[in-house]
mmCIF file of C-alpha atoms in Angstrom:
data_model
loop_
_atom_site.group_PDB
_atom_site.id
_atom_site.type_symbol
_atom_site.label_atom_id
_atom_site.label_comp_id
_atom_site.label_asym_id
_atom_site.label_seq_id
_atom_site.Cartn_x
_atom_site.Cartn_y
_atom_site.Cartn_z
ATOM 1 C CA UNK A 1003 -0.004 -0.022 0.003
ATOM 2 C CA UNK A 1004 1.297 3.444 -0.875
ATOM 3 C CA UNK A 1005 2.300 5.633 2.058
ATOM 4 C CA UNK A 1006 -0.131 8.455 2.793
ATOM 5 C CA UNK A 1007 0.922 12.061 2.617
ATOM 6 C CA UNK A 1008 1.093 12.799 6.338
ATOM 7 C CA UNK A 1009 3.728 10.199 7.374
ATOM 8 C CA UNK A 1010 5.792 10.978 4.170
ATOM 9 C CA UNK A 1011 5.847 14.668 4.897
ATOM 10 C CA UNK A 1012 6.801 13.971 8.575
ATOM 11 C CA UNK A 1013 9.684 11.726 7.589
ATOM 12 C CA UNK A 1014 11.064 13.994 4.758
ATOM 13 C CA UNK A 1015 10.670 17.098 7.021
ATOM 14 C CA UNK A 1016 13.294 15.622 9.382
ATOM 15 C CA UNK A 1017 15.885 16.195 6.610
ATOM 16 C CA UNK A 1018 14.904 19.839 5.834
ATOM 17 C CA UNK A 1019 15.223 23.309 7.211
ATOM 18 C CA UNK A 1020 11.887 24.411 8.619
ATOM 19 C CA UNK A 1021 12.778 28.138 8.303
ATOM 20 C CA UNK A 1022 13.960 27.940 4.645
ATOM 21 C CA UNK A 1023 10.633 28.711 3.003
ATOM 22 C CA UNK A 1024 8.695 31.561 4.532
ATOM 23 C CA UNK A 1025 5.086 30.357 4.349
ATOM 24 C CA UNK A 1026 2.525 32.561 5.975
ATOM 25 C CA UNK A 1027 0.211 31.218 8.624
ATOM 26 C CA UNK A 1028 -3.396 30.784 7.335
ATOM 27 C CA UNK A 1029 -6.279 32.804 8.650
ATOM 28 C CA UNK A 1030 -4.250 35.076 11.015
ATOM 29 C CA UNK A 1031 -6.891 37.734 10.649
ATOM 30 C CA UNK A 1032 -9.756 35.440 11.939
ATOM 31 C CA UNK A 1033 -9.888 35.232 15.655
ATOM 32 C CA UNK A 1034 -11.932 32.104 15.808
ATOM 33 C CA UNK A 1035 -11.436 28.258 15.824
ATOM 34 C CA UNK A 1036 -12.026 27.654 12.098
ATOM 35 C CA UNK A 1037 -9.306 25.932 10.039
ATOM 36 C CA UNK A 1038 -8.335 26.328 6.444
ATOM 37 C CA UNK A 1039 -5.238 25.050 4.694
ATOM 38 C CA UNK A 1040 -6.303 26.115 1.175
ATOM 39 C CA UNK A 1041 -4.018 29.132 1.085
ATOM 40 C CA UNK A 1042 -1.079 27.215 2.495
ATOM 41 C CA UNK A 1043 -1.451 24.527 -0.104
ATOM 42 C CA UNK A 1044 -1.365 27.241 -2.798
ATOM 43 C CA UNK A 1045 1.855 28.558 -1.251
ATOM 44 C CA UNK A 1046 3.376 25.098 -1.280
ATOM 45 C CA UNK A 1047 2.432 24.524 -4.966
ATOM 46 C CA UNK A 1048 4.054 27.866 -5.867
ATOM 47 C CA UNK A 1049 7.168 26.986 -3.927
ATOM 48 C CA UNK A 1050 7.372 23.676 -5.763
ATOM 49 C CA UNK A 1051 6.918 25.396 -9.145
ATOM 50 C CA UNK A 1052 9.522 28.060 -8.316
ATOM 51 C CA UNK A 1053 12.133 25.363 -7.630
ATOM 52 C CA UNK A 1054 11.301 23.392 -10.749
ATOM 53 C CA UNK A 1055 10.623 20.304 -8.839
ATOM 54 C CA UNK A 1056 9.275 17.472 -11.062
ATOM 55 C CA UNK A 1057 6.488 15.690 -9.131
ATOM 56 C CA UNK A 1058 6.735 12.827 -11.549
ATOM 57 C CA UNK A 1059 10.178 11.903 -10.271
ATOM 58 C CA UNK A 1060 10.017 9.782 -7.149
ATOM 59 C CA UNK A 1061 11.891 10.915 -4.025
ATOM 60 C CA UNK A 1062 14.087 7.776 -4.282
ATOM 61 C CA UNK A 1063 15.242 8.850 -7.748
ATOM 62 C CA UNK A 1064 15.680 12.580 -7.023
ATOM 63 C CA UNK A 1065 19.080 14.217 -7.113
ATOM 64 C CA UNK A 1066 20.585 15.444 -3.918
ATOM 65 C CA UNK A 1067 19.716 19.058 -4.603
ATOM 66 C CA UNK A 1068 16.146 18.127 -5.618
ATOM 67 C CA UNK A 1069 15.690 15.992 -2.432
ATOM 68 C CA UNK A 1070 17.009 18.860 -0.359
ATOM 69 C CA UNK A 1071 14.563 21.254 -1.834
ATOM 70 C CA UNK A 1072 11.680 18.801 -1.262
ATOM 71 C CA UNK A 1073 12.777 18.325 2.426
ATOM 72 C CA UNK A 1074 12.951 22.093 3.021
ATOM 73 C CA UNK A 1075 9.464 22.580 1.633
ATOM 74 C CA UNK A 1076 8.164 19.603 3.699
ATOM 75 C CA UNK A 1077 9.725 20.907 6.913
ATOM 76 C CA UNK A 1078 8.528 24.482 6.263
ATOM 77 C CA UNK A 1079 5.052 23.336 5.446
ATOM 78 C CA UNK A 1080 4.843 21.085 8.501
ATOM 79 C CA UNK A 1081 6.025 24.017 10.786
ATOM 80 C CA UNK A 1082 3.406 26.441 9.535
ATOM 81 C CA UNK A 1083 0.651 23.834 9.240
ATOM 82 C CA UNK A 1084 1.152 22.843 12.894
ATOM 83 C CA UNK A 1085 1.449 26.476 13.940
ATOM 84 C CA UNK A 1086 -2.002 27.060 12.510
ATOM 85 C CA UNK A 1087 -3.182 24.128 14.599
ATOM 86 C CA UNK A 1088 -1.538 25.495 17.714
ATOM 87 C CA UNK A 1089 -3.182 28.874 17.390
ATOM 88 C CA UNK A 1090 -6.633 27.486 16.890
ATOM 89 C CA UNK A 1091 -6.267 24.928 19.721
ATOM 90 C CA UNK A 1092 -5.106 27.560 22.091
ATOM 91 C CA UNK A 1093 -8.068 29.773 21.312
ATOM 92 C CA UNK A 1094 -10.377 26.853 21.629
ATOM 93 C CA UNK A 1095 -8.966 26.006 25.078
ATOM 94 C CA UNK A 1096 -9.527 29.704 26.153
ATOM 95 C CA UNK A 1097 -13.216 29.507 25.124
ATOM 96 C CA UNK A 1098 -13.627 26.101 26.600
ATOM 97 C CA UNK A 1099 -12.393 27.414 29.952
ATOM 98 C CA UNK A 1100 -15.052 29.956 29.863
ATOM 99 C CA UNK A 1101 -17.760 27.280 29.547
ATOM 100 C CA UNK A 1102 -16.061 24.800 31.830
ATOM 101 C CA UNK A 1103 -13.185 26.253 34.015
ATOM 102 C CA UNK A 1104 -12.440 22.917 35.490
ATOM 103 C CA UNK A 1105 -11.246 21.190 32.354
ATOM 104 C CA UNK A 1106 -7.975 19.390 32.668
ATOM 105 C CA UNK A 1107 -7.216 17.663 29.373
ATOM 106 C CA UNK A 1108 -6.886 18.316 25.618
ATOM 107 C CA UNK A 1109 -7.615 15.041 23.757
ATOM 108 C CA UNK A 1110 -6.152 14.708 20.226
ATOM 109 C CA UNK A 1111 -6.837 11.639 18.073
ATOM 110 C CA UNK A 1112 -7.102 10.660 14.452
ATOM 111 C CA UNK A 1113 -4.369 10.411 11.910
ATOM 112 C CA UNK A 1114 -2.849 13.791 12.716
ATOM 113 C CA UNK A 1115 -2.208 12.641 16.305
ATOM 114 C CA UNK A 1116 0.283 10.070 14.954
ATOM 115 C CA UNK A 1117 2.565 12.960 13.968
ATOM 116 C CA UNK A 1118 5.331 13.389 16.533
ATOM 117 C CA UNK A 1119 5.867 17.065 15.736
ATOM 118 C CA UNK A 1120 2.167 17.801 16.234
ATOM 119 C CA UNK A 1121 2.243 16.146 19.630
ATOM 120 C CA UNK A 1122 5.417 17.935 20.779
ATOM 121 C CA UNK A 1123 3.993 21.344 19.752
ATOM 122 C CA UNK A 1124 0.611 20.746 21.364
ATOM 123 C CA UNK A 1125 2.393 19.685 24.548
ATOM 124 C CA UNK A 1126 3.753 23.238 24.670
ATOM 125 C CA UNK A 1127 0.320 24.643 24.141
ATOM 126 C CA UNK A 1128 -1.349 22.740 26.983
ATOM 127 C CA UNK A 1129 1.542 23.514 29.406
ATOM 128 C CA UNK A 1130 0.812 27.259 28.958
ATOM 129 C CA UNK A 1131 -2.867 26.572 29.778
ATOM 130 C CA UNK A 1132 -2.183 24.194 32.772
ATOM 131 C CA UNK A 1133 -3.690 21.262 30.955
ATOM 132 C CA UNK A 1134 -2.531 17.740 30.003
ATOM 133 C CA UNK A 1135 -2.389 16.403 26.397
ATOM 134 C CA UNK A 1136 -3.995 12.985 26.006
ATOM 135 C CA UNK A 1137 -3.396 10.966 22.820
ATOM 136 C CA UNK A 1138 -4.009 7.350 21.891
ATOM 137 C CA UNK A 1139 -0.972 5.205 21.051
ATOM 138 C CA UNK A 1140 0.403 6.216 17.710
ATOM 139 C CA UNK A 1141 -0.614 2.837 16.078
ATOM 140 C CA UNK A 1142 -4.295 3.567 17.001
ATOM 141 C CA UNK A 1143 -4.190 7.086 15.498
ATOM 142 C CA UNK A 1144 -5.685 6.324 12.145
ATOM 143 C CA UNK A 1145 -8.025 8.057 9.650
ATOM 144 C CA UNK A 1146 -10.949 9.708 11.297
ATOM 145 C CA UNK A 1147 -13.221 8.352 8.606
ATOM 146 C CA UNK A 1148 -12.721 4.848 9.959
ATOM 147 C CA UNK A 1149 -13.366 6.009 13.527
ATOM 148 C CA UNK A 1150 -16.606 7.775 12.525
ATOM 149 C CA UNK A 1151 -17.805 4.621 10.608
ATOM 150 C CA UNK A 1152 -17.004 2.451 13.610
ATOM 151 C CA UNK A 1153 -18.966 4.872 15.878
ATOM 152 C CA UNK A 1154 -21.853 4.433 13.503
ATOM 153 C CA UNK A 1155 -21.633 0.644 13.887
ATOM 154 C CA UNK A 1156 -21.621 0.892 17.667
ATOM 155 C CA UNK A 1157 -24.760 3.143 17.567
ATOM 156 C CA UNK A 1158 -26.412 0.761 15.107
ATOM 157 C CA UNK A 1159 -25.715 -2.277 17.386
ATOM 158 C CA UNK A 1160 -27.229 -0.424 20.362
ATOM 159 C CA UNK A 1161 -30.450 0.475 18.346
ATOM 160 C CA UNK A 1162 -29.635 4.233 18.091
ATOM 161 C CA UNK A 1163 -30.876 4.698 14.562
ATOM 162 C CA UNK A 1164 -33.940 5.533 12.527
ATOM 163 C CA UNK A 1165 -35.189 3.210 9.850
ATOM 164 C CA UNK A 1166 -34.844 4.682 6.291
ATOM 165 C CA UNK A 1167 -37.911 6.577 4.985
ATOM 166 C CA UNK A 1168 -40.111 4.933 2.430
ATOM 167 C CA UNK A 1169 -39.337 5.698 -1.184
ATOM 168 C CA UNK A 1170 -42.691 7.478 -1.711
ATOM 169 C CA UNK A 1171 -42.498 9.710 1.439
ATOM 170 C CA UNK A 1172 -43.784 13.144 0.742
ATOM 171 C CA UNK A 1173 -41.214 15.947 0.273
ATOM 172 C CA UNK A 1174 -42.495 17.707 3.443
ATOM 173 C CA UNK A 1175 -41.054 14.828 5.485
ATOM 174 C CA UNK A 1176 -37.604 15.168 3.987
ATOM 175 C CA UNK A 1177 -34.841 17.119 5.657
ATOM 176 C CA UNK A 1178 -31.679 18.866 4.344
ATOM 177 C CA UNK A 1179 -28.438 17.052 4.715
ATOM 178 C CA UNK A 1180 -25.791 18.938 6.665
ATOM 179 C CA UNK A 1181 -22.413 18.360 4.965
ATOM 180 C CA UNK A 1182 -20.410 19.418 8.068
ATOM 181 C CA UNK A 1183 -21.665 18.563 11.444
ATOM 182 C CA UNK A 1184 -19.535 19.718 14.456
ATOM 183 C CA UNK A 1185 -18.647 17.154 17.084
ATOM 184 C CA UNK A 1186 -18.437 19.916 19.712
ATOM 185 C CA UNK A 1187 -20.184 23.289 20.077
ATOM 186 C CA UNK A 1188 -19.391 25.565 17.254
ATOM 187 C CA UNK A 1189 -18.992 29.329 17.463
ATOM 188 C CA UNK A 1190 -20.506 30.846 14.417
ATOM 189 C CA UNK A 1191 -19.159 34.360 14.926
ATOM 190 C CA UNK A 1192 -15.829 35.932 15.812
ATOM 191 C CA UNK A 1193 -14.368 36.647 12.468
ATOM 192 C CA UNK A 1194 -12.506 39.748 13.261
ATOM 193 C CA UNK A 1195 -12.120 39.562 17.043
ATOM 194 C CA UNK A 1196 -12.305 36.910 19.669
ATOM 195 C CA UNK A 1197 -15.757 36.495 21.140
ATOM 196 C CA UNK A 1198 -16.988 34.771 24.295
ATOM 197 C CA UNK A 1199 -19.108 31.707 23.669
ATOM 198 C CA UNK A 1200 -21.689 33.400 25.917
ATOM 199 C CA UNK A 1201 -22.208 36.061 23.272
ATOM 200 C CA UNK A 1202 -21.878 33.998 20.179
ATOM 201 C CA UNK A 1203 -24.616 31.962 18.407
ATOM 202 C CA UNK A 1204 -24.279 28.299 19.004
ATOM 203 C CA UNK A 1205 -25.304 25.467 16.639
ATOM 204 C CA UNK A 1206 -26.415 22.182 18.257
ATOM 205 C CA UNK A 1207 -23.612 19.622 18.047
ATOM 206 C CA UNK A 1208 -23.695 15.891 17.481
ATOM 207 C CA UNK A 1209 -22.539 15.436 21.086
ATOM 208 C CA UNK A 1210 -25.406 17.504 22.532
ATOM 209 C CA UNK A 1211 -27.951 15.721 20.316
ATOM 210 C CA UNK A 1212 -26.820 12.273 21.369
ATOM 211 C CA UNK A 1213 -26.866 13.317 25.056
ATOM 212 C CA UNK A 1214 -30.421 14.653 24.663
ATOM 213 C CA UNK A 1215 -31.640 11.456 23.017
ATOM 214 C CA UNK A 1216 -30.053 9.341 25.820
ATOM 215 C CA UNK A 1217 -31.892 11.433 28.491
ATOM 216 C CA UNK A 1218 -35.225 10.705 26.708
ATOM 217 C CA UNK A 1219 -34.729 6.895 26.857
#
């Protein structure tokens, strides 16, 4: 099986200079917890094109100069990508402490949690906030899609599901599909300045809906 991008970048980044390419941190102007790597990916593409790196040539067949250029880009990308994550997590912790001052842990899982650099940088974030970082063992940090699918299986086995609607059900009974459903409470405002969750509009999360359904049983 071909190695996925995350582990490949992490390994190659160890050979590079993380300060060699001056990528800008995404969404610096947005004081909220939203993520976007679209702009950073564009910066990486432009850096690759500027160095005339041929993506068709495998890293194992690259010249020393070409490999060094790739390593520098990988290291610089990883540094800024994780910095973006650090800033958003730090802001999320600040808001979470407003809602629940007694929180003690930041839990990080999924494929990104297998990255050692991510773990080390988030350790620094939680230390500043007097929290502890909790991560599963690296071999259990896999793609979130698999985790979400398994969660669905567990809910199905416990009977927490609705039967599919009949094919001829009236349109009035249909509902819109929400393409992105936050697992935690989502602050919908705060684009230009940080806002307290007490003042922001809150969308119901998957967690809160499950808790409500359990209370009704």
